[in-house]
Structure formats: structure tokens, C-alpha cells
PDB file of C-alpha atoms in Angstrom:
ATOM      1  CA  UNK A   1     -12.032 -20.608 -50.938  1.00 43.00           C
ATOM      2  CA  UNK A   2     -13.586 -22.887 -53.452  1.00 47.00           C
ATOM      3  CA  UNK A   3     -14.669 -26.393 -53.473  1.00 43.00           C
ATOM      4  CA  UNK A   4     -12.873 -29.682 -53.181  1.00 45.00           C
ATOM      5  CA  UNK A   5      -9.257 -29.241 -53.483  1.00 53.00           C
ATOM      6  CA  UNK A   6      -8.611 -26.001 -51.850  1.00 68.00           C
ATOM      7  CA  UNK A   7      -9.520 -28.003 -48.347  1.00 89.00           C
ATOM      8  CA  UNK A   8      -6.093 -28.088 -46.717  1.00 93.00           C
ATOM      9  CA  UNK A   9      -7.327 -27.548 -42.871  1.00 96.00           C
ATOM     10  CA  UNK A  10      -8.691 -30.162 -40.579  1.00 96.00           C
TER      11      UNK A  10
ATOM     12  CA  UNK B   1       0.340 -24.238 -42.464  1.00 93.00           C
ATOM     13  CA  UNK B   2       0.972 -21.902 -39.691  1.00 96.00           C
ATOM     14  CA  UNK B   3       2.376 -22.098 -35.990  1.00 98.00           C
ATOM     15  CA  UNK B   4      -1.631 -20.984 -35.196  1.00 98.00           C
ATOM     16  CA  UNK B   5      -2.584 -23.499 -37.210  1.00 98.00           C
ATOM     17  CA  UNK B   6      -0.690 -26.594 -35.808  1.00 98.00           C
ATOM     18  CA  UNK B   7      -1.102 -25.242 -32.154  1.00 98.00           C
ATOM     19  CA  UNK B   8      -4.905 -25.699 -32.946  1.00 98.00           C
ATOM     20  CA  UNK B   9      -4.217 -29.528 -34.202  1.00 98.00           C
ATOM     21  CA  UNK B  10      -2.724 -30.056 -31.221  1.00 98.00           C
ATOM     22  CA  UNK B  11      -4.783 -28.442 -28.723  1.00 98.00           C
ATOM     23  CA  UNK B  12      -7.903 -30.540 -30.357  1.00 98.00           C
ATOM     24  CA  UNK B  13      -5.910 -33.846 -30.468  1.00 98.00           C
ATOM     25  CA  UNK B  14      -5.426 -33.263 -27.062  1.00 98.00           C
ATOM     26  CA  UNK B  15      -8.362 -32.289 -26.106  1.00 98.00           C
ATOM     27  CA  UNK B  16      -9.461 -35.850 -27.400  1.00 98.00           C
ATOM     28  CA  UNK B  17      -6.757 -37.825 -25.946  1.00 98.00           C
ATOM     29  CA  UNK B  18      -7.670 -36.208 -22.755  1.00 98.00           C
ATOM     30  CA  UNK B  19     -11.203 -37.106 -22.441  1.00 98.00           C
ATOM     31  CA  UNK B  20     -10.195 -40.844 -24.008  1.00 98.00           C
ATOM     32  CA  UNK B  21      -7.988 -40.578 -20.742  1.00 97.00           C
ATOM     33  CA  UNK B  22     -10.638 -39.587 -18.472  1.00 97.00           C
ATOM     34  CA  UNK B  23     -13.179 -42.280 -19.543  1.00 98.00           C
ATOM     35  CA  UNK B  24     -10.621 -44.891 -19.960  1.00 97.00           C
ATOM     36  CA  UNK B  25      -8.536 -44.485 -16.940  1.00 97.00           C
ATOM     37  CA  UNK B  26     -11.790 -43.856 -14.609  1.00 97.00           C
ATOM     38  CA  UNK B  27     -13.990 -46.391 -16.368  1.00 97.00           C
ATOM     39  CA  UNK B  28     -16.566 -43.627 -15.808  1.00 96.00           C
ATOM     40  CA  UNK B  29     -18.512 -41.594 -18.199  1.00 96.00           C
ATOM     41  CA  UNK B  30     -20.477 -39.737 -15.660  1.00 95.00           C
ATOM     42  CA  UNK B  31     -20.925 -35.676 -17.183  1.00 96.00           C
ATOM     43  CA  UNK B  32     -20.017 -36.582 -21.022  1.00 97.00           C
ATOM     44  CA  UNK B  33     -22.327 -36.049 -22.892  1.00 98.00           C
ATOM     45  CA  UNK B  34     -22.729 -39.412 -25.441  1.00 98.00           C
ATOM     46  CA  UNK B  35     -24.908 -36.361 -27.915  1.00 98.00           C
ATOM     47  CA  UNK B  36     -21.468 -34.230 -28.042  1.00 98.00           C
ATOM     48  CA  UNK B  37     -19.874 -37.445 -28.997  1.00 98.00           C
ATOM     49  CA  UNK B  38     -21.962 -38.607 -31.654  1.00 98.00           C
ATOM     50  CA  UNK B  39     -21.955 -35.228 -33.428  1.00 98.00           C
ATOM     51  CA  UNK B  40     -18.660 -34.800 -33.502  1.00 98.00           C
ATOM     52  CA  UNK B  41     -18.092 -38.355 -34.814  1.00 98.00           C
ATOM     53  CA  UNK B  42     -20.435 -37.128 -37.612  1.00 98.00           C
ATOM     54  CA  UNK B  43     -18.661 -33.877 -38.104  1.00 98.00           C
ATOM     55  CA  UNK B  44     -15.364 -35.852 -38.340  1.00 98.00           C
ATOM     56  CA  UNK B  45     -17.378 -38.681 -40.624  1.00 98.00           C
ATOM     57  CA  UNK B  46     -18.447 -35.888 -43.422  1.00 98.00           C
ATOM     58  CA  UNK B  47     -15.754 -33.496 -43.312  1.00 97.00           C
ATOM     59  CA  UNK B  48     -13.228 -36.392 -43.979  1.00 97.00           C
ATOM     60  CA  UNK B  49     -14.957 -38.304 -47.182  1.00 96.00           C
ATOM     61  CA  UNK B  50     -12.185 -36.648 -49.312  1.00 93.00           C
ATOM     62  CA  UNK B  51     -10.050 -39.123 -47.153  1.00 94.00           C
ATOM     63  CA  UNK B  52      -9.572 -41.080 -50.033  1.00 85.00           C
ATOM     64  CA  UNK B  53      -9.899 -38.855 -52.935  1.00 87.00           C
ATOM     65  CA  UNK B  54      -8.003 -35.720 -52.152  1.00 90.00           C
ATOM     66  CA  UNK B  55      -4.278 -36.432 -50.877  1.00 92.00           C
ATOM     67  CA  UNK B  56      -3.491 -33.117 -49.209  1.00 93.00           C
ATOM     68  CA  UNK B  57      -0.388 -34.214 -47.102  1.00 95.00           C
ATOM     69  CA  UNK B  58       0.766 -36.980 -44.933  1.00 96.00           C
ATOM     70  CA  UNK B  59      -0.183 -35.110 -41.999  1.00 97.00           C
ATOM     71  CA  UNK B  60      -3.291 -34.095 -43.508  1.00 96.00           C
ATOM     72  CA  UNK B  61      -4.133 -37.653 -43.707  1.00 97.00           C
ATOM     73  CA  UNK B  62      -2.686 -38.833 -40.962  1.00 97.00           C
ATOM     74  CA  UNK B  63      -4.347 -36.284 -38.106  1.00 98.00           C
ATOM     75  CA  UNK B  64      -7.417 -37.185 -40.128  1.00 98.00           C
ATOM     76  CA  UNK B  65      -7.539 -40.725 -39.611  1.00 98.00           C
ATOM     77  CA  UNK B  66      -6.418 -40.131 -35.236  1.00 98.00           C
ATOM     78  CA  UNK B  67      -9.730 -37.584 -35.402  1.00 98.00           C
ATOM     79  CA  UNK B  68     -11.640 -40.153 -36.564  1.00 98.00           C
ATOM     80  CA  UNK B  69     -10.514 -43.479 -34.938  1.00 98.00           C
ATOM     81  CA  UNK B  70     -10.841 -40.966 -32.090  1.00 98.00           C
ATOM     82  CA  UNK B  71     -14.004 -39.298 -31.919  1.00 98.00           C
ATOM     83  CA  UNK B  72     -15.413 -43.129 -32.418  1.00 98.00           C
ATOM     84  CA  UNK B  73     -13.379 -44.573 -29.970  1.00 98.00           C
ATOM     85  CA  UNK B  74     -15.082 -42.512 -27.670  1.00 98.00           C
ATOM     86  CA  UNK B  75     -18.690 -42.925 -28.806  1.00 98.00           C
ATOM     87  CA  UNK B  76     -18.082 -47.175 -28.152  1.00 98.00           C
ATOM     88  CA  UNK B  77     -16.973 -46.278 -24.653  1.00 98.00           C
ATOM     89  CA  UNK B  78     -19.832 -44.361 -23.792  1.00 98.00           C
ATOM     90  CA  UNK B  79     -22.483 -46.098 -25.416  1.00 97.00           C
ATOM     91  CA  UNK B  80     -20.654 -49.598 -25.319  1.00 97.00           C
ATOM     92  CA  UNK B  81     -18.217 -50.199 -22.831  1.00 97.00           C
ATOM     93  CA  UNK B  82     -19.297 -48.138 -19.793  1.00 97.00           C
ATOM     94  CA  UNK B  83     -22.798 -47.634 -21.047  1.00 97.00           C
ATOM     95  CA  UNK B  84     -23.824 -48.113 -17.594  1.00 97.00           C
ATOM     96  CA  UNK B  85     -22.145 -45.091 -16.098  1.00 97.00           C
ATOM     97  CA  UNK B  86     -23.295 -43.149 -18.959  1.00 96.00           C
ATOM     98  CA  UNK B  87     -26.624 -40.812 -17.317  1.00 93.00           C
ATOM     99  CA  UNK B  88     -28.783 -40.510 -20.293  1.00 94.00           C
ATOM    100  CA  UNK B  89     -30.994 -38.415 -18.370  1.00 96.00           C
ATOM    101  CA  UNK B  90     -29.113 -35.337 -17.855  1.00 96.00           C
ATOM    102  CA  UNK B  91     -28.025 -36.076 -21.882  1.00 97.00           C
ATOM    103  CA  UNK B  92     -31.030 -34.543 -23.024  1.00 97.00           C
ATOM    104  CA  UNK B  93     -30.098 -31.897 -25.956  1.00 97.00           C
ATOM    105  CA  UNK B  94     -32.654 -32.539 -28.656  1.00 97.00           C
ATOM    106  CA  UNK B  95     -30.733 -33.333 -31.476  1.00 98.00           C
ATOM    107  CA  UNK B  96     -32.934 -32.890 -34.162  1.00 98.00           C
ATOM    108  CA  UNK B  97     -33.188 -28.922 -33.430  1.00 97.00           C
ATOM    109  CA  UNK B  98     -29.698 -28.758 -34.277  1.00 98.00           C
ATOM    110  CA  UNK B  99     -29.205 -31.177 -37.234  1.00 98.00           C
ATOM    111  CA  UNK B 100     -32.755 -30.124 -39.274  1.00 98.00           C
ATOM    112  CA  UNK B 101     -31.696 -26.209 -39.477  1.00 98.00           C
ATOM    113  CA  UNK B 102     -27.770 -27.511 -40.291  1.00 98.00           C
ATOM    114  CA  UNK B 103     -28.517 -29.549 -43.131  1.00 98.00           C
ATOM    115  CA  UNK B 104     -31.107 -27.218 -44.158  1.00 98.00           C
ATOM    116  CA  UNK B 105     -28.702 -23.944 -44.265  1.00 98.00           C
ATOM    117  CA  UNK B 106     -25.900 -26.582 -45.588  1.00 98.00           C
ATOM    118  CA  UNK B 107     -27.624 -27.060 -48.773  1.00 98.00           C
ATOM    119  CA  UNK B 108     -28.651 -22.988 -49.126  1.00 98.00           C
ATOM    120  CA  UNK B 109     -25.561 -21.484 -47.937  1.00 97.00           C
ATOM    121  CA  UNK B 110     -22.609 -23.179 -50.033  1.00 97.00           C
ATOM    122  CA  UNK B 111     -19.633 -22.709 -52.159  1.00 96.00           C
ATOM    123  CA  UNK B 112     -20.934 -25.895 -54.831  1.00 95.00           C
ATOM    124  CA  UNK B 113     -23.744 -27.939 -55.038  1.00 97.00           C
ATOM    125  CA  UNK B 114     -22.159 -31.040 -55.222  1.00 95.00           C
ATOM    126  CA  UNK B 115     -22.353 -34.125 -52.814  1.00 96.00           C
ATOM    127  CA  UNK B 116     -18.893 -33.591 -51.158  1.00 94.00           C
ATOM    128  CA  UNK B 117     -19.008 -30.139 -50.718  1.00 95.00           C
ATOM    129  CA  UNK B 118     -22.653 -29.869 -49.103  1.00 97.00           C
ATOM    130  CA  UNK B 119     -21.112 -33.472 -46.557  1.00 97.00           C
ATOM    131  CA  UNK B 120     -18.574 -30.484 -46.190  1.00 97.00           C
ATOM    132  CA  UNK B 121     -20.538 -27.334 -45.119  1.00 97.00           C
ATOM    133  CA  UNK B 122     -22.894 -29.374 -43.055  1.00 98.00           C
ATOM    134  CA  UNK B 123     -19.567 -31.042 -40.905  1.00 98.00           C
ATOM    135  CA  UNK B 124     -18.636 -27.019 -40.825  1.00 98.00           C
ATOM    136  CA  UNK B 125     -21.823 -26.007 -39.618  1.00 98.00           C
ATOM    137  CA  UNK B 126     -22.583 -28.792 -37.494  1.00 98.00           C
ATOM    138  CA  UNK B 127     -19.063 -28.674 -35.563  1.00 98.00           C
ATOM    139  CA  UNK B 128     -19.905 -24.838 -34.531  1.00 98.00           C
ATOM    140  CA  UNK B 129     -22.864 -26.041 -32.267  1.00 98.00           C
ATOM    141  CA  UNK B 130     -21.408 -30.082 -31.537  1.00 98.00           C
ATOM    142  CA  UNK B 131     -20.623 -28.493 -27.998  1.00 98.00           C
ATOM    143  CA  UNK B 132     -23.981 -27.660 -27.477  1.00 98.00           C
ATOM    144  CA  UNK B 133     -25.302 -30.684 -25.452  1.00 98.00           C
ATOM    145  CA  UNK B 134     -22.418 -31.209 -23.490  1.00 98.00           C
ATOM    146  CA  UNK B 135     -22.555 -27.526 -22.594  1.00 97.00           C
ATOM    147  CA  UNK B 136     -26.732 -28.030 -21.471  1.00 97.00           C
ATOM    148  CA  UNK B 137     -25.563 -31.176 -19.909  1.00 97.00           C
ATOM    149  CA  UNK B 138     -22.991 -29.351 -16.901  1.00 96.00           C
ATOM    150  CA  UNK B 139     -25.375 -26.277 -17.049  1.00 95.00           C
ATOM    151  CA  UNK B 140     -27.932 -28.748 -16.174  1.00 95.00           C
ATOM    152  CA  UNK B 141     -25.634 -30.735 -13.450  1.00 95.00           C
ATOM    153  CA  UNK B 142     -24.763 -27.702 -12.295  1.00 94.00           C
ATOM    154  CA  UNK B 143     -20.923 -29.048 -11.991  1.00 92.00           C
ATOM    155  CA  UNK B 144     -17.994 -30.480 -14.251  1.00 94.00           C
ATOM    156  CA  UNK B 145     -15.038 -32.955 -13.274  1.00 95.00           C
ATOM    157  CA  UNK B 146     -11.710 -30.894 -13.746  1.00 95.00           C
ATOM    158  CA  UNK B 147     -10.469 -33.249 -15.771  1.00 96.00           C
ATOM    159  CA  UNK B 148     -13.586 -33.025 -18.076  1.00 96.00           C
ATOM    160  CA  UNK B 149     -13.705 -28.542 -17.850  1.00 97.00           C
ATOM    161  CA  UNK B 150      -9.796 -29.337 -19.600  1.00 97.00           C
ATOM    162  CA  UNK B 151     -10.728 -31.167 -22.508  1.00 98.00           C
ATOM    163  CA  UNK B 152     -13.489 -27.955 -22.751  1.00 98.00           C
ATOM    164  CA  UNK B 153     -10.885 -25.946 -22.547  1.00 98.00           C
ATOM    165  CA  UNK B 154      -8.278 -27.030 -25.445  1.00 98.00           C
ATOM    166  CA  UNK B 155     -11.756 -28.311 -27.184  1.00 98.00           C
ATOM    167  CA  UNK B 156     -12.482 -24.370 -27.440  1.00 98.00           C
ATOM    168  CA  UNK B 157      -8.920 -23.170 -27.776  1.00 98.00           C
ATOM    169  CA  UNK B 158      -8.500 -25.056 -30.781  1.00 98.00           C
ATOM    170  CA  UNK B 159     -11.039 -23.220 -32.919  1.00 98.00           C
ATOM    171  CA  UNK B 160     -10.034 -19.712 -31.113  1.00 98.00           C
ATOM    172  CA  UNK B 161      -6.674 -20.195 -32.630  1.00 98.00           C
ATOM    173  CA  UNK B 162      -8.225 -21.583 -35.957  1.00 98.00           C
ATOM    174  CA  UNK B 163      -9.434 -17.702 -35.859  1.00 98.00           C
ATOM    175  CA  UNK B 164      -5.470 -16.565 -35.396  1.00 98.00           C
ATOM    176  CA  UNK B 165      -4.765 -19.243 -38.538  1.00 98.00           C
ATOM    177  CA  UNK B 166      -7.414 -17.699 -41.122  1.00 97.00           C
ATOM    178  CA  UNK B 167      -6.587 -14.057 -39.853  1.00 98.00           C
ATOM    179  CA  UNK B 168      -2.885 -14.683 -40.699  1.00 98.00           C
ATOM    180  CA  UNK B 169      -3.625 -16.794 -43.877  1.00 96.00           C
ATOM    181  CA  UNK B 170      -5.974 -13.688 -45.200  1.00 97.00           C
ATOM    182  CA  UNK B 171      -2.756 -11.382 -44.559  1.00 97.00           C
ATOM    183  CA  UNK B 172       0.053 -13.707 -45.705  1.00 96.00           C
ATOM    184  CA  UNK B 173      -1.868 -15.893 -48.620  1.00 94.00           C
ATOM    185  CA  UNK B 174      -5.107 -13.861 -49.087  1.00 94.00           C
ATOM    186  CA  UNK B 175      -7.374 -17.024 -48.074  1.00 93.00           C
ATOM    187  CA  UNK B 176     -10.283 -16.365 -46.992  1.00 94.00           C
ATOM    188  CA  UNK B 177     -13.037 -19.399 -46.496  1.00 95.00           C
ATOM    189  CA  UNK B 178     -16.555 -17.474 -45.373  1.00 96.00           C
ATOM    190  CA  UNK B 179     -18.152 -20.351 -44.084  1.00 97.00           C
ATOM    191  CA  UNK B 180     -15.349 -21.685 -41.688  1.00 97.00           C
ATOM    192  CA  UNK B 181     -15.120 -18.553 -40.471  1.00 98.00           C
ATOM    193  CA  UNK B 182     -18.407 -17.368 -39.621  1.00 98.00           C
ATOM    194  CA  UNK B 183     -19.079 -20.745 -38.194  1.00 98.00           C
ATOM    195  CA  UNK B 184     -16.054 -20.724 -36.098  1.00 98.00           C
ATOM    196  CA  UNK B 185     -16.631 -17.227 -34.425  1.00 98.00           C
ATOM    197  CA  UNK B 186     -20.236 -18.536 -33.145  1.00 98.00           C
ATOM    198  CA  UNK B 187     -18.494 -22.206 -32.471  1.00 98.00           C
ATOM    199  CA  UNK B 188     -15.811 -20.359 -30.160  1.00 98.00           C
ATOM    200  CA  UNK B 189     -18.393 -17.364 -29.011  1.00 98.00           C
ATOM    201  CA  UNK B 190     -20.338 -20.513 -27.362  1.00 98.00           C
ATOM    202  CA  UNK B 191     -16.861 -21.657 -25.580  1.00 97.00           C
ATOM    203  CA  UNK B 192     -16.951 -17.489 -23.897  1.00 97.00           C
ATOM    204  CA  UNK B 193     -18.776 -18.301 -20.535  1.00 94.00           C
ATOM    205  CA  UNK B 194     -16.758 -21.786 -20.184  1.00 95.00           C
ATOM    206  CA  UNK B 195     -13.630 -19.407 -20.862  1.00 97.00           C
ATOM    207  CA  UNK B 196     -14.559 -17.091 -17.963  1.00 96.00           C
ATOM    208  CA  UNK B 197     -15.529 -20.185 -15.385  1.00 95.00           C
ATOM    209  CA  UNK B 198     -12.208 -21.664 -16.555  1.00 96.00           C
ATOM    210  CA  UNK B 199     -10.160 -19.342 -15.711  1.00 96.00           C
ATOM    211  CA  UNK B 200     -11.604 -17.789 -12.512  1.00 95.00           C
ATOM    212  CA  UNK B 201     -12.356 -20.971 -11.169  1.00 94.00           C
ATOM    213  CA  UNK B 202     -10.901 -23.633 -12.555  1.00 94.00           C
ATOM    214  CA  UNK B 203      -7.473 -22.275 -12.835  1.00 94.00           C
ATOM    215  CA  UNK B 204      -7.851 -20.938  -9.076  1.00 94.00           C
ATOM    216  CA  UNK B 205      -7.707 -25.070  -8.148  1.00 93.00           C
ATOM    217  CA  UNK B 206     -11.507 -24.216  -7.249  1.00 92.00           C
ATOM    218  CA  UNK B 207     -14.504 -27.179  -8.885  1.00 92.00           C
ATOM    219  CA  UNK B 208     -16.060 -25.811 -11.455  1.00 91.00           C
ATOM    220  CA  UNK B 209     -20.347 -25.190 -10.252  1.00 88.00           C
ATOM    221  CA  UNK B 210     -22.287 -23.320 -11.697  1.00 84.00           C
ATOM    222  CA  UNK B 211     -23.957 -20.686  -9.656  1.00 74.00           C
TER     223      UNK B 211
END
């Protein structure tokens, strides 16, 4: 899981 | 996304609508812990900076936004509206012990050392020991409105099935994200003794009180 974009969870 | 995934949303929306209830429809604030409340109005504040850079989805964004309007909705009614039913003195968690190792072990243990992603870790971190005060608070008290054990209840549930979302995402997508995870085992292995007064009192229609 890398930075910025991957962040697809609350 | 994954059925896991959205029962979590939901359990931790209503876990905040419920307490919002509570406060709002007693006018009472008596066993919240304002602490609990201001850290997870933090957690919410630096997790969600990629509000406006990083469109993920219209739920993304939307859920986002409730969390936050939320989580400070709820900080002005304990510390503004019914500030005087608010008791400070059982609030006593000492914040500082939790936020100086956090941001410490936010800017060692990372995935990038950028401004965003460090706001990021540290709302990760931070959220796994939020609970903390509000825990001290009833073990202090000694006893917890029912109303106030429920929004414990789907408060810890939501992260417990969290767990159930990254297990299934590492066997259907191969995602794996360390630091959630780690941080979300010790967030929800905090929840484990509220679990077990939950269910074999609460759920027996007995108050919870702590022996």
C-alpha cells in the first residue's frame, strides 16, 4: 500500500 | 469495496449518530469523555486533508465529510453547548502521553516522508488508542449509560470488521496496508474487555459496572 492515491478506505 | 467493508462504515456512522443522539436528545454529556472527542476530531481532521486533492468516489467523499461534520458536532456539544454537564474531572486521560509517542513513531514508521502521508500515519496511529480516555473515564466511574456502552460497541465493531475487509482484500486484490493493520488489531484488542462486559452484561438487559 503506497502513499497518496492508493487511500481508498475511510 | 467489500460487504465487510461497508458494514464497518456503517457500524461507525452509527456509532456517531448514536452518541449525537444521546447528548442531543438528553441534553446531558455526563460519562463522554470530551478527550475521546477531540482525538477523534483530529484523527478525522488529518486523515481527511486529501479531501480536496484526491477524488476517490462520491461516497468516499461524501462519508468523509458526515465523519467530520460529525466528530465536531460532537466536540461543540460537549465543550459548548452542555459544557456544564460535561465532568471534566473524571476526563482525566493525559493527552500528551498519547499524542508525543504518535507523532513521534508517525514520522519513523511510514510509507513516504511527505506532509500528507505522515498527517496520514499519525490519524492511523492516533485512531488505534482515541478510545483510550473514554475507556479510563467508565473504568474510573465504575459504570456506563446503555445508551453510551452501544455507541462502544459499533465504535469497536467497526474496526473488527475493518480486520474482515483487509483479510479479504489481501485474498481477493492482494492489498495489504501494514500500518492500518497493525494499528487496527491493537485499536480493536483495546475494545476486548468492553466486548466481554457487552455481551454478558449489557446484552443480558443488566447496567454495565464495573466490578
Amino acid at each position: 500500500e503506497g502513499p497518496g492515491e492508493g487511500k481508498d478506505e475511510l | 469495496m467489500n460487504v465487510f467493508r461497508i458494514l464497518g462504515d456503517v457500524s461507525h456512522l452509527l456509532a456517531m449518530i448514536l452518541l449525537l443522539l444521546k447528548i442531543w436528545r438528553s441534553k446531558c454529556c455526563t460519562g463522554i469523555s470530551g478527550k475521546s472527542q477531540i482525538l477523534f476530531a483530529l484523527v478525522f481532521t488529518t486523515r481527511y486533508l486529501d479531501l480536496f486533492t484526491n477524488f476517490v468516489s462520491l461516497y468516499n467523499t461524501v462519508m468523509k465529510v458526515i465523519f467530520l461534520l460529525c466528530a465536531y458536532l460532537t466536540v461543540y456539544m460537549i465543550y459548548g453547548k452542555f459544557r456544564k454537564t460535561f465532568d471534566s474531572e473524571n476526563d482525566t486521560f493525559r493527552l500528551e502521553f498519547l499524542l508525543v509517542p504518535i507523532t513521534g513513531l508517525s514520522f519513523l514508521e511510514n510509507y513516504s516522508f511527505t506532509p500528507l502521508e505522515i498527517l496520514w500515519t499519525f490519524s492511523i496511529y492516533l485512531e488505534s488508542v482515541a478510545i483510550l480516555p473514554q475507556l479510563f473515564m467508565i473504568s474510573k466511574t465504575g459504570e456506563a449509560e446503555t445508551i453510551t456502552t452501544h455507541y462502544l460497541f459499533f465504535l469497536g465493531l467497526y474496526r473488527a470488521l475493518y480486520l474482515a475487509n483487509w483479510i479479504w482484500r489481501y485474498h481477493t486484490e492482494n492489498f495489504y496496508d501494514q500500518i492500518a493493520v497493525v494499528s487496527g488489531v491493537v485499536q480493536t484488542i483495546f475494545y476486548c474487555d468492553f466486548f466481554y462486559l457487552y455481551v454478558t452484561k449489557v446484552l443480558k438487559g443488566k447496567k454495565l459496572s464495573l466490578p
